[in-house]
mmCIF file of C-alpha atoms in Angstrom:
data_model
loop_
_atom_site.group_PDB
_atom_site.id
_atom_site.type_symbol
_atom_site.label_atom_id
_atom_site.label_comp_id
_atom_site.label_asym_id
_atom_site.label_seq_id
_atom_site.Cartn_x
_atom_site.Cartn_y
_atom_site.Cartn_z
ATOM 1 C CA MET A 464 19.159 49.191 -10.705
ATOM 2 C CA ALA A 465 18.143 48.655 -14.313
ATOM 3 C CA ASP A 466 16.362 51.516 -15.997
ATOM 4 C CA THR A 467 12.812 50.361 -16.632
ATOM 5 C CA ASP A 468 11.414 53.609 -17.948
ATOM 6 C CA GLY A 469 9.355 52.958 -20.992
ATOM 7 C CA GLU A 470 9.238 49.180 -20.447
ATOM 8 C CA ARG A 471 6.012 47.726 -21.785
ATOM 9 C CA GLU A 472 3.651 46.364 -19.115
ATOM 10 C CA SER A 473 2.977 42.818 -20.300
ATOM 11 C CA LYS A 474 2.057 40.952 -17.121
ATOM 12 C CA GLU A 475 -1.253 39.105 -16.963
ATOM 13 C CA PHE A 476 -2.687 39.135 -13.447
ATOM 14 C CA HIS A 477 -6.043 37.559 -14.401
ATOM 15 C CA VAL A 478 -7.821 39.598 -11.759
ATOM 16 C CA GLY A 479 -11.250 38.247 -12.629
ATOM 17 C CA VAL A 480 -10.233 34.565 -12.519
ATOM 18 C CA PRO A 481 -10.385 32.968 -9.057
ATOM 19 C CA GLN A 482 -7.579 30.538 -8.194
ATOM 20 C CA ALA A 483 -8.692 26.914 -8.370
ATOM 21 C CA SER A 484 -8.725 25.134 -5.043
ATOM 22 C CA ASP A 485 -9.317 21.513 -5.910
ATOM 23 C CA GLY A 486 -9.914 18.877 -3.294
ATOM 24 C CA PHE A 487 -7.648 15.831 -3.086
ATOM 25 C CA PHE A 488 -8.828 12.664 -4.797
ATOM 26 C CA LEU A 489 -8.121 10.250 -1.944
ATOM 27 C CA LYS A 490 -10.511 9.465 0.889
ATOM 28 C CA GLY A 491 -9.696 11.228 4.169
ATOM 29 C CA SER A 492 -6.627 12.987 2.771
ATOM 30 C CA ALA A 493 -7.827 16.502 1.978
ATOM 31 C CA HIS A 494 -6.158 18.204 4.949
ATOM 32 C CA TYR A 495 -2.666 16.714 4.639
ATOM 33 C CA ASP A 496 0.394 18.756 3.700
ATOM 34 C CA TRP A 497 1.618 18.940 0.095
ATOM 35 C CA GLY A 498 4.431 16.420 0.557
ATOM 36 C CA MET A 499 2.141 13.863 2.175
ATOM 37 C CA LYS A 500 -0.382 14.205 -0.654
ATOM 38 C CA ASN A 501 2.350 13.964 -3.259
ATOM 39 C CA ARG A 502 3.606 10.693 -1.802
ATOM 40 C CA LEU A 503 0.074 9.290 -1.626
ATOM 41 C CA ALA A 504 -0.433 10.287 -5.267
ATOM 42 C CA ARG A 505 2.625 8.208 -6.134
ATOM 43 C CA ILE A 506 1.059 5.190 -4.403
ATOM 44 C CA PHE A 507 -2.522 5.673 -5.636
ATOM 45 C CA ASP A 508 -3.117 6.479 -9.308
ATOM 46 C CA PRO A 509 -4.897 9.873 -9.355
ATOM 47 C CA ALA A 510 -6.839 8.836 -12.474
ATOM 48 C CA SER A 511 -8.505 5.802 -10.875
ATOM 49 C CA GLY A 512 -7.943 6.620 -7.204
ATOM 50 C CA ARG A 513 -6.621 3.076 -6.729
ATOM 51 C CA THR A 514 -3.375 1.174 -6.386
ATOM 52 C CA VAL A 515 -1.878 -2.178 -7.307
ATOM 53 C CA MET A 516 0.780 -2.874 -4.705
ATOM 54 C CA LEU A 517 3.195 -5.768 -5.124
ATOM 55 C CA ALA A 518 4.045 -7.174 -1.697
ATOM 56 C CA VAL A 519 7.448 -8.878 -1.502
ATOM 57 C CA ASP A 520 8.328 -8.222 2.144
ATOM 58 C CA HIS A 521 7.583 -11.754 3.391
ATOM 59 C CA GLY A 522 11.244 -12.524 4.068
ATOM 60 C CA TYR A 523 11.374 -10.174 7.046
ATOM 61 C CA PHE A 524 9.861 -12.921 9.176
ATOM 62 C CA GLN A 525 9.528 -15.976 6.885
ATOM 63 C CA GLY A 526 12.940 -16.049 5.253
ATOM 64 C CA PRO A 527 13.140 -17.173 1.591
ATOM 65 C CA THR A 528 9.429 -17.593 0.842
ATOM 66 C CA THR A 529 8.515 -19.734 -2.168
ATOM 67 C CA GLY A 530 8.741 -17.457 -5.181
ATOM 68 C CA LEU A 531 11.028 -14.985 -3.416
ATOM 69 C CA GLU A 532 14.160 -17.110 -3.223
ATOM 70 C CA ARG A 533 15.762 -14.798 -5.790
ATOM 71 C CA ILE A 534 14.016 -11.431 -5.847
ATOM 72 C CA ASP A 535 16.453 -10.236 -8.516
ATOM 73 C CA LEU A 536 15.157 -12.936 -10.870
ATOM 74 C CA SER A 537 11.479 -13.313 -9.922
ATOM 75 C CA ILE A 538 10.435 -9.796 -8.894
ATOM 76 C CA VAL A 539 12.568 -7.295 -10.798
ATOM 77 C CA PRO A 540 10.860 -8.208 -14.126
ATOM 78 C CA LEU A 541 7.491 -7.402 -12.489
ATOM 79 C CA VAL A 542 8.528 -4.025 -11.090
ATOM 80 C CA PRO A 543 7.472 -1.890 -14.096
ATOM 81 C CA LEU A 544 3.906 -3.245 -13.878
ATOM 82 C CA ALA A 545 3.289 -2.351 -10.220
ATOM 83 C CA ASP A 546 2.140 1.008 -8.879
ATOM 84 C CA THR A 547 3.926 0.307 -5.618
ATOM 85 C CA LEU A 548 6.477 -2.113 -4.197
ATOM 86 C CA MET A 549 6.141 -3.113 -0.547
ATOM 87 C CA LEU A 550 9.449 -4.510 0.690
ATOM 88 C CA THR A 551 12.263 -4.284 3.221
ATOM 89 C CA ARG A 552 15.131 -1.849 3.010
ATOM 90 C CA GLY A 553 17.571 -4.743 2.665
ATOM 91 C CA ALA A 554 15.812 -6.101 -0.416
ATOM 92 C CA LEU A 555 15.455 -2.594 -1.840
ATOM 93 C CA ARG A 556 19.118 -1.726 -1.495
ATOM 94 C CA THR A 557 20.508 -5.035 -2.704
ATOM 95 C CA MET A 558 18.160 -6.134 -5.492
ATOM 96 C CA ILE A 559 15.869 -3.372 -6.833
ATOM 97 C CA PRO A 560 17.325 -1.096 -9.545
ATOM 98 C CA PRO A 561 17.369 2.557 -8.398
ATOM 99 C CA ALA A 562 15.905 3.601 -11.763
ATOM 100 C CA SER A 563 12.666 1.752 -10.935
ATOM 101 C CA ARG A 564 9.544 3.911 -11.198
ATOM 102 C CA PRO A 565 7.035 2.400 -8.690
ATOM 103 C CA ALA A 566 6.533 4.064 -5.331
ATOM 104 C CA ILE A 567 8.296 2.342 -2.436
ATOM 105 C CA VAL A 568 6.397 1.326 0.689
ATOM 106 C CA LEU A 569 9.039 0.336 3.195
ATOM 107 C CA ARG A 570 8.456 -2.389 5.774
ATOM 108 C CA ALA A 571 9.191 -0.518 8.992
ATOM 109 C CA SER A 572 8.386 -3.052 11.726
ATOM 110 C CA GLY A 573 9.906 -6.401 12.541
ATOM 111 C CA GLY A 574 11.673 -8.543 15.107
ATOM 112 C CA PRO A 575 10.327 -12.043 15.643
ATOM 113 C CA SER A 576 10.525 -14.809 13.061
ATOM 114 C CA VAL A 577 7.906 -17.446 12.327
ATOM 115 C CA LEU A 578 9.507 -19.405 15.168
ATOM 116 C CA LYS A 579 8.358 -16.894 17.803
ATOM 117 C CA GLU A 580 5.318 -14.822 18.812
ATOM 118 C CA LEU A 581 4.828 -12.569 15.789
ATOM 119 C CA SER A 582 3.049 -9.746 17.604
ATOM 120 C CA ASN A 583 6.215 -8.882 19.564
ATOM 121 C CA GLU A 584 7.485 -6.486 16.894
ATOM 122 C CA GLU A 585 9.486 -3.290 17.220
ATOM 123 C CA ILE A 586 10.035 -0.376 14.866
ATOM 124 C CA ALA A 587 12.797 -1.595 12.563
ATOM 125 C CA VAL A 588 13.559 1.459 10.371
ATOM 126 C CA ASP A 589 14.566 4.984 11.268
ATOM 127 C CA ILE A 590 12.655 7.756 9.508
ATOM 128 C CA GLU A 591 15.925 9.244 8.231
ATOM 129 C CA ASP A 592 16.807 6.015 6.435
ATOM 130 C CA ALA A 593 13.312 5.903 4.934
ATOM 131 C CA LEU A 594 13.870 9.412 3.568
ATOM 132 C CA ARG A 595 17.311 8.411 2.312
ATOM 133 C CA LEU A 596 15.628 5.612 0.357
ATOM 134 C CA ASN A 597 12.953 7.994 -1.003
ATOM 135 C CA ALA A 598 10.160 5.923 0.533
ATOM 136 C CA ALA A 599 6.621 6.935 -0.357
ATOM 137 C CA ALA A 600 5.244 5.334 2.820
ATOM 138 C CA LEU A 601 6.138 3.233 5.858
ATOM 139 C CA ALA A 602 4.333 -0.025 6.666
ATOM 140 C CA VAL A 603 3.800 -1.268 10.212
ATOM 141 C CA GLN A 604 2.083 -4.418 11.437
ATOM 142 C CA VAL A 605 -0.718 -3.871 13.974
ATOM 143 C CA PHE A 606 -1.894 -6.838 16.057
ATOM 144 C CA VAL A 607 -5.319 -5.846 17.388
ATOM 145 C CA GLY A 608 -6.266 -8.568 19.834
ATOM 146 C CA GLY A 609 -2.769 -10.058 19.794
ATOM 147 C CA GLU A 610 -0.560 -10.795 22.771
ATOM 148 C CA HIS A 611 1.475 -7.614 22.207
ATOM 149 C CA GLU A 612 -1.395 -5.466 20.954
ATOM 150 C CA THR A 613 -0.389 -2.316 22.844
ATOM 151 C CA LYS A 614 3.231 -2.479 21.706
ATOM 152 C CA SER A 615 2.216 -2.825 18.055
ATOM 153 C CA ILE A 616 -0.192 0.097 18.338
ATOM 154 C CA HIS A 617 2.538 2.141 19.979
ATOM 155 C CA ASN A 618 4.785 1.272 17.013
ATOM 156 C CA LEU A 619 2.069 2.671 14.743
ATOM 157 C CA THR A 620 1.684 5.938 16.649
ATOM 158 C CA ARG A 621 5.435 6.522 16.842
ATOM 159 C CA LEU A 622 5.768 6.024 13.100
ATOM 160 C CA VAL A 623 2.785 8.323 12.462
ATOM 161 C CA ASP A 624 4.476 11.037 14.544
ATOM 162 C CA ALA A 625 7.759 10.624 12.656
ATOM 163 C CA GLY A 626 6.010 10.384 9.278
ATOM 164 C CA THR A 627 3.914 13.471 9.909
ATOM 165 C CA ARG A 628 7.041 15.415 10.823
ATOM 166 C CA TYR A 629 8.557 14.660 7.404
ATOM 167 C CA GLY A 630 5.483 14.212 5.203
ATOM 168 C CA VAL A 631 5.686 10.405 4.920
ATOM 169 C CA PRO A 632 2.400 8.423 5.074
ATOM 170 C CA VAL A 633 2.057 5.332 7.238
ATOM 171 C CA LEU A 634 0.335 2.135 6.144
ATOM 172 C CA ALA A 635 -1.129 0.116 9.010
ATOM 173 C CA VAL A 636 -1.249 -3.606 8.240
ATOM 174 C CA THR A 637 -3.848 -5.483 10.283
ATOM 175 C CA ALA A 638 -2.443 -8.817 11.389
ATOM 176 C CA VAL A 639 -4.768 -11.661 12.310
ATOM 177 C CA GLY A 640 -3.588 -14.300 14.766
ATOM 178 C CA LYS A 641 -4.326 -17.967 14.274
ATOM 179 C CA GLU A 642 -6.944 -17.943 17.017
ATOM 180 C CA MET A 643 -8.791 -14.832 15.816
ATOM 181 C CA VAL A 644 -11.998 -14.872 13.798
ATOM 182 C CA ARG A 645 -11.637 -13.251 10.375
ATOM 183 C CA ASP A 646 -14.979 -11.523 10.034
ATOM 184 C CA ALA A 647 -16.299 -8.041 9.296
ATOM 185 C CA LYS A 648 -16.770 -7.258 12.987
ATOM 186 C CA TYR A 649 -13.093 -7.847 13.729
ATOM 187 C CA PHE A 650 -11.889 -5.930 10.673
ATOM 188 C CA ARG A 651 -14.173 -2.980 11.451
ATOM 189 C CA LEU A 652 -12.541 -2.861 14.882
ATOM 190 C CA ALA A 653 -8.959 -3.230 13.653
ATOM 191 C CA THR A 654 -9.120 -0.848 10.694
ATOM 192 C CA ARG A 655 -10.973 1.854 12.614
ATOM 193 C CA ILE A 656 -8.452 1.745 15.471
ATOM 194 C CA CYS A 657 -5.594 2.142 12.985
ATOM 195 C CA ALA A 658 -7.266 5.090 11.270
ATOM 196 C CA GLU A 659 -8.227 6.776 14.533
ATOM 197 C CA LEU A 660 -4.607 6.586 15.699
ATOM 198 C CA GLY A 661 -3.307 8.253 12.565
ATOM 199 C CA ALA A 662 -2.677 5.651 9.846
ATOM 200 C CA HIS A 663 -2.981 7.257 6.426
ATOM 201 C CA TYR A 664 -4.230 4.057 4.837
ATOM 202 C CA VAL A 665 -4.849 0.495 6.000
ATOM 203 C CA LYS A 666 -4.165 -2.950 4.602
ATOM 204 C CA THR A 667 -6.597 -5.632 5.676
ATOM 205 C CA TYR A 668 -8.242 -8.846 4.510
ATOM 206 C CA TYR A 669 -11.306 -9.185 2.338
ATOM 207 C CA VAL A 670 -14.276 -11.043 3.812
ATOM 208 C CA ALA A 671 -17.220 -12.243 1.767
ATOM 209 C CA ILE A 672 -19.852 -11.028 4.239
ATOM 210 C CA GLY A 673 -19.960 -7.389 5.319
ATOM 211 C CA PHE A 674 -16.755 -6.094 3.746
ATOM 212 C CA ASP A 675 -18.604 -2.979 2.591
ATOM 213 C CA THR A 676 -19.215 -2.118 6.263
ATOM 214 C CA VAL A 677 -15.449 -2.322 6.877
ATOM 215 C CA THR A 678 -14.620 0.159 4.126
ATOM 216 C CA SER A 679 -17.588 2.375 4.981
ATOM 217 C CA CYS A 680 -16.654 3.013 8.603
ATOM 218 C CA CYS A 681 -12.914 3.386 7.992
ATOM 219 C CA PRO A 682 -12.189 7.065 7.248
ATOM 220 C CA VAL A 683 -9.004 6.359 5.256
ATOM 221 C CA PRO A 684 -8.408 4.184 2.171
ATOM 222 C CA ILE A 685 -8.304 0.418 2.535
ATOM 223 C CA VAL A 686 -6.287 -1.935 0.351
ATOM 224 C CA ILE A 687 -6.797 -5.655 0.616
ATOM 225 C CA ALA A 688 -4.155 -8.262 1.292
ATOM 226 C CA GLY A 689 -3.923 -11.043 -1.240
ATOM 227 C CA GLY A 690 -3.321 -13.692 1.401
ATOM 228 C CA LYS A 691 -2.501 -17.263 0.498
ATOM 229 C CA LYS A 692 -2.219 -18.391 -3.115
ATOM 230 C CA LEU A 693 -5.600 -18.870 -4.782
ATOM 231 C CA PRO A 694 -6.525 -20.081 -8.262
ATOM 232 C CA GLU A 695 -6.129 -17.116 -10.602
ATOM 233 C CA LEU A 696 -9.831 -16.645 -11.300
ATOM 234 C CA ASP A 697 -10.608 -16.754 -7.566
ATOM 235 C CA ALA A 698 -7.969 -14.105 -6.823
ATOM 236 C CA LEU A 699 -9.302 -11.850 -9.570
ATOM 237 C CA THR A 700 -12.842 -12.327 -8.281
ATOM 238 C CA MET A 701 -11.737 -11.380 -4.767
ATOM 239 C CA ALA A 702 -10.076 -8.237 -6.104
ATOM 240 C CA ARG A 703 -13.198 -7.272 -8.085
ATOM 241 C CA ASN A 704 -15.493 -7.837 -5.105
ATOM 242 C CA ALA A 705 -13.236 -5.806 -2.823
ATOM 243 C CA ILE A 706 -13.096 -2.871 -5.248
ATOM 244 C CA ASP A 707 -16.863 -2.980 -5.733
ATOM 245 C CA GLN A 708 -17.309 -2.865 -1.948
ATOM 246 C CA GLY A 709 -15.126 0.174 -1.373
ATOM 247 C CA ALA A 710 -11.490 -0.941 -1.376
ATOM 248 C CA SER A 711 -9.001 1.481 -2.905
ATOM 249 C CA GLY A 712 -6.713 -1.204 -4.244
ATOM 250 C CA VAL A 713 -4.938 -4.471 -3.600
ATOM 251 C CA ASP A 714 -1.599 -5.431 -2.085
ATOM 252 C CA MET A 715 -0.926 -8.857 -3.563
ATOM 253 C CA GLY A 716 2.156 -10.998 -3.258
ATOM 254 C CA ARG A 717 1.769 -14.772 -3.415
ATOM 255 C CA ASN A 718 -1.173 -14.561 -5.816
ATOM 256 C CA ILE A 719 1.193 -12.882 -8.261
ATOM 257 C CA PHE A 720 4.718 -14.196 -7.739
ATOM 258 C CA GLN A 721 3.522 -17.775 -7.086
ATOM 259 C CA SER A 722 1.286 -17.719 -10.169
ATOM 260 C CA ALA A 723 2.281 -19.889 -13.132
ATOM 261 C CA ALA A 724 2.488 -16.650 -15.166
ATOM 262 C CA PRO A 725 3.298 -13.733 -12.821
ATOM 263 C CA VAL A 726 3.476 -11.045 -15.538
ATOM 264 C CA ALA A 727 0.123 -12.085 -16.973
ATOM 265 C CA MET A 728 -1.433 -12.222 -13.507
ATOM 266 C CA LEU A 729 -0.182 -8.771 -12.567
ATOM 267 C CA ARG A 730 -1.574 -7.333 -15.802
ATOM 268 C CA ALA A 731 -4.910 -9.045 -15.114
ATOM 269 C CA VAL A 732 -5.045 -7.599 -11.583
ATOM 270 C CA ARG A 733 -4.320 -4.146 -13.009
ATOM 271 C CA ALA A 734 -7.210 -4.587 -15.430
ATOM 272 C CA VAL A 735 -9.556 -5.257 -12.507
ATOM 273 C CA VAL A 736 -8.296 -2.437 -10.293
ATOM 274 C CA HIS A 737 -7.709 0.355 -12.808
ATOM 275 C CA ASP A 738 -9.849 -0.585 -15.814
ATOM 276 C CA ASN A 739 -12.868 -2.047 -13.980
ATOM 277 C CA ALA A 740 -12.554 -5.367 -15.806
ATOM 278 C CA THR A 741 -14.825 -8.168 -14.669
ATOM 279 C CA PRO A 742 -13.197 -11.307 -13.272
ATOM 280 C CA SER A 743 -13.968 -13.202 -16.486
ATOM 281 C CA GLU A 744 -12.511 -10.418 -18.647
ATOM 282 C CA ALA A 745 -9.390 -10.256 -16.516
ATOM 283 C CA TYR A 746 -9.018 -14.034 -16.524
ATOM 284 C CA GLU A 747 -9.353 -14.075 -20.301
ATOM 285 C CA LEU A 748 -6.550 -11.520 -20.440
ATOM 286 C CA TYR A 749 -4.472 -13.708 -18.118
ATOM 287 C CA GLN A 750 -4.979 -16.743 -20.332
ATOM 288 C CA LYS A 751 -4.122 -14.753 -23.437
ATOM 289 C CA LEU A 752 -0.866 -13.491 -21.923
ATOM 290 C CA GLU A 753 0.059 -16.688 -20.073
#
């Protein structure tokens, strides 16, 4: 043992300074483990508390969607501008550079194509493969009110159990069938069920009437789906309204990669979500960059 006689005591124990115990910035997430919080902080910007997700997972049931025929050409140039990429493991492994910085939200459910009943999904990714791919979260479709409602909810709970075991959050994606009414009452039901059964955040649709009641009664963050392609100003207005009414971000796909100027549109969406730009300010930015 080294001789320490005469060694100068230079340690600083700061006895009179209590250790900081900060809360976590994200709604409903204060009691998660460190790894879970760290992954959520990769998805949501801690400075704004929000996220801009780029959804490019459409091919898992639609095949080569317009704008996604060549992900290596249309999407890879957009990757540096997104906080998060939502995609399948096949697209990730074959077309996304491993040096990419955005967090990865991995599509973890699937099965039927557009030719069949979409609610009949199964879990399509093992948690070990998600960890191998360094996923920040797993995404699962939940069909509240659908023909296979119970199966889809069971998919959610199984993924939550696996994710909790390894510190991986689960994103519940509320799917709306063709015969279902898209209103605040339905989305309050669907998002609350997902949160109650363990989803760490929820993706749902924006509605013009009562969306603030959807975000208010959901105890975890909500991000809105972009949905079908809209005129750029309309999409930016939807994003602004959703943020103002409690959404914690957007998960847009077609409104970005089907835009006439995808890079400009993604920058404009970021301005709305992170910089609190108005729709007109963001649209002016879009036009300037177009």
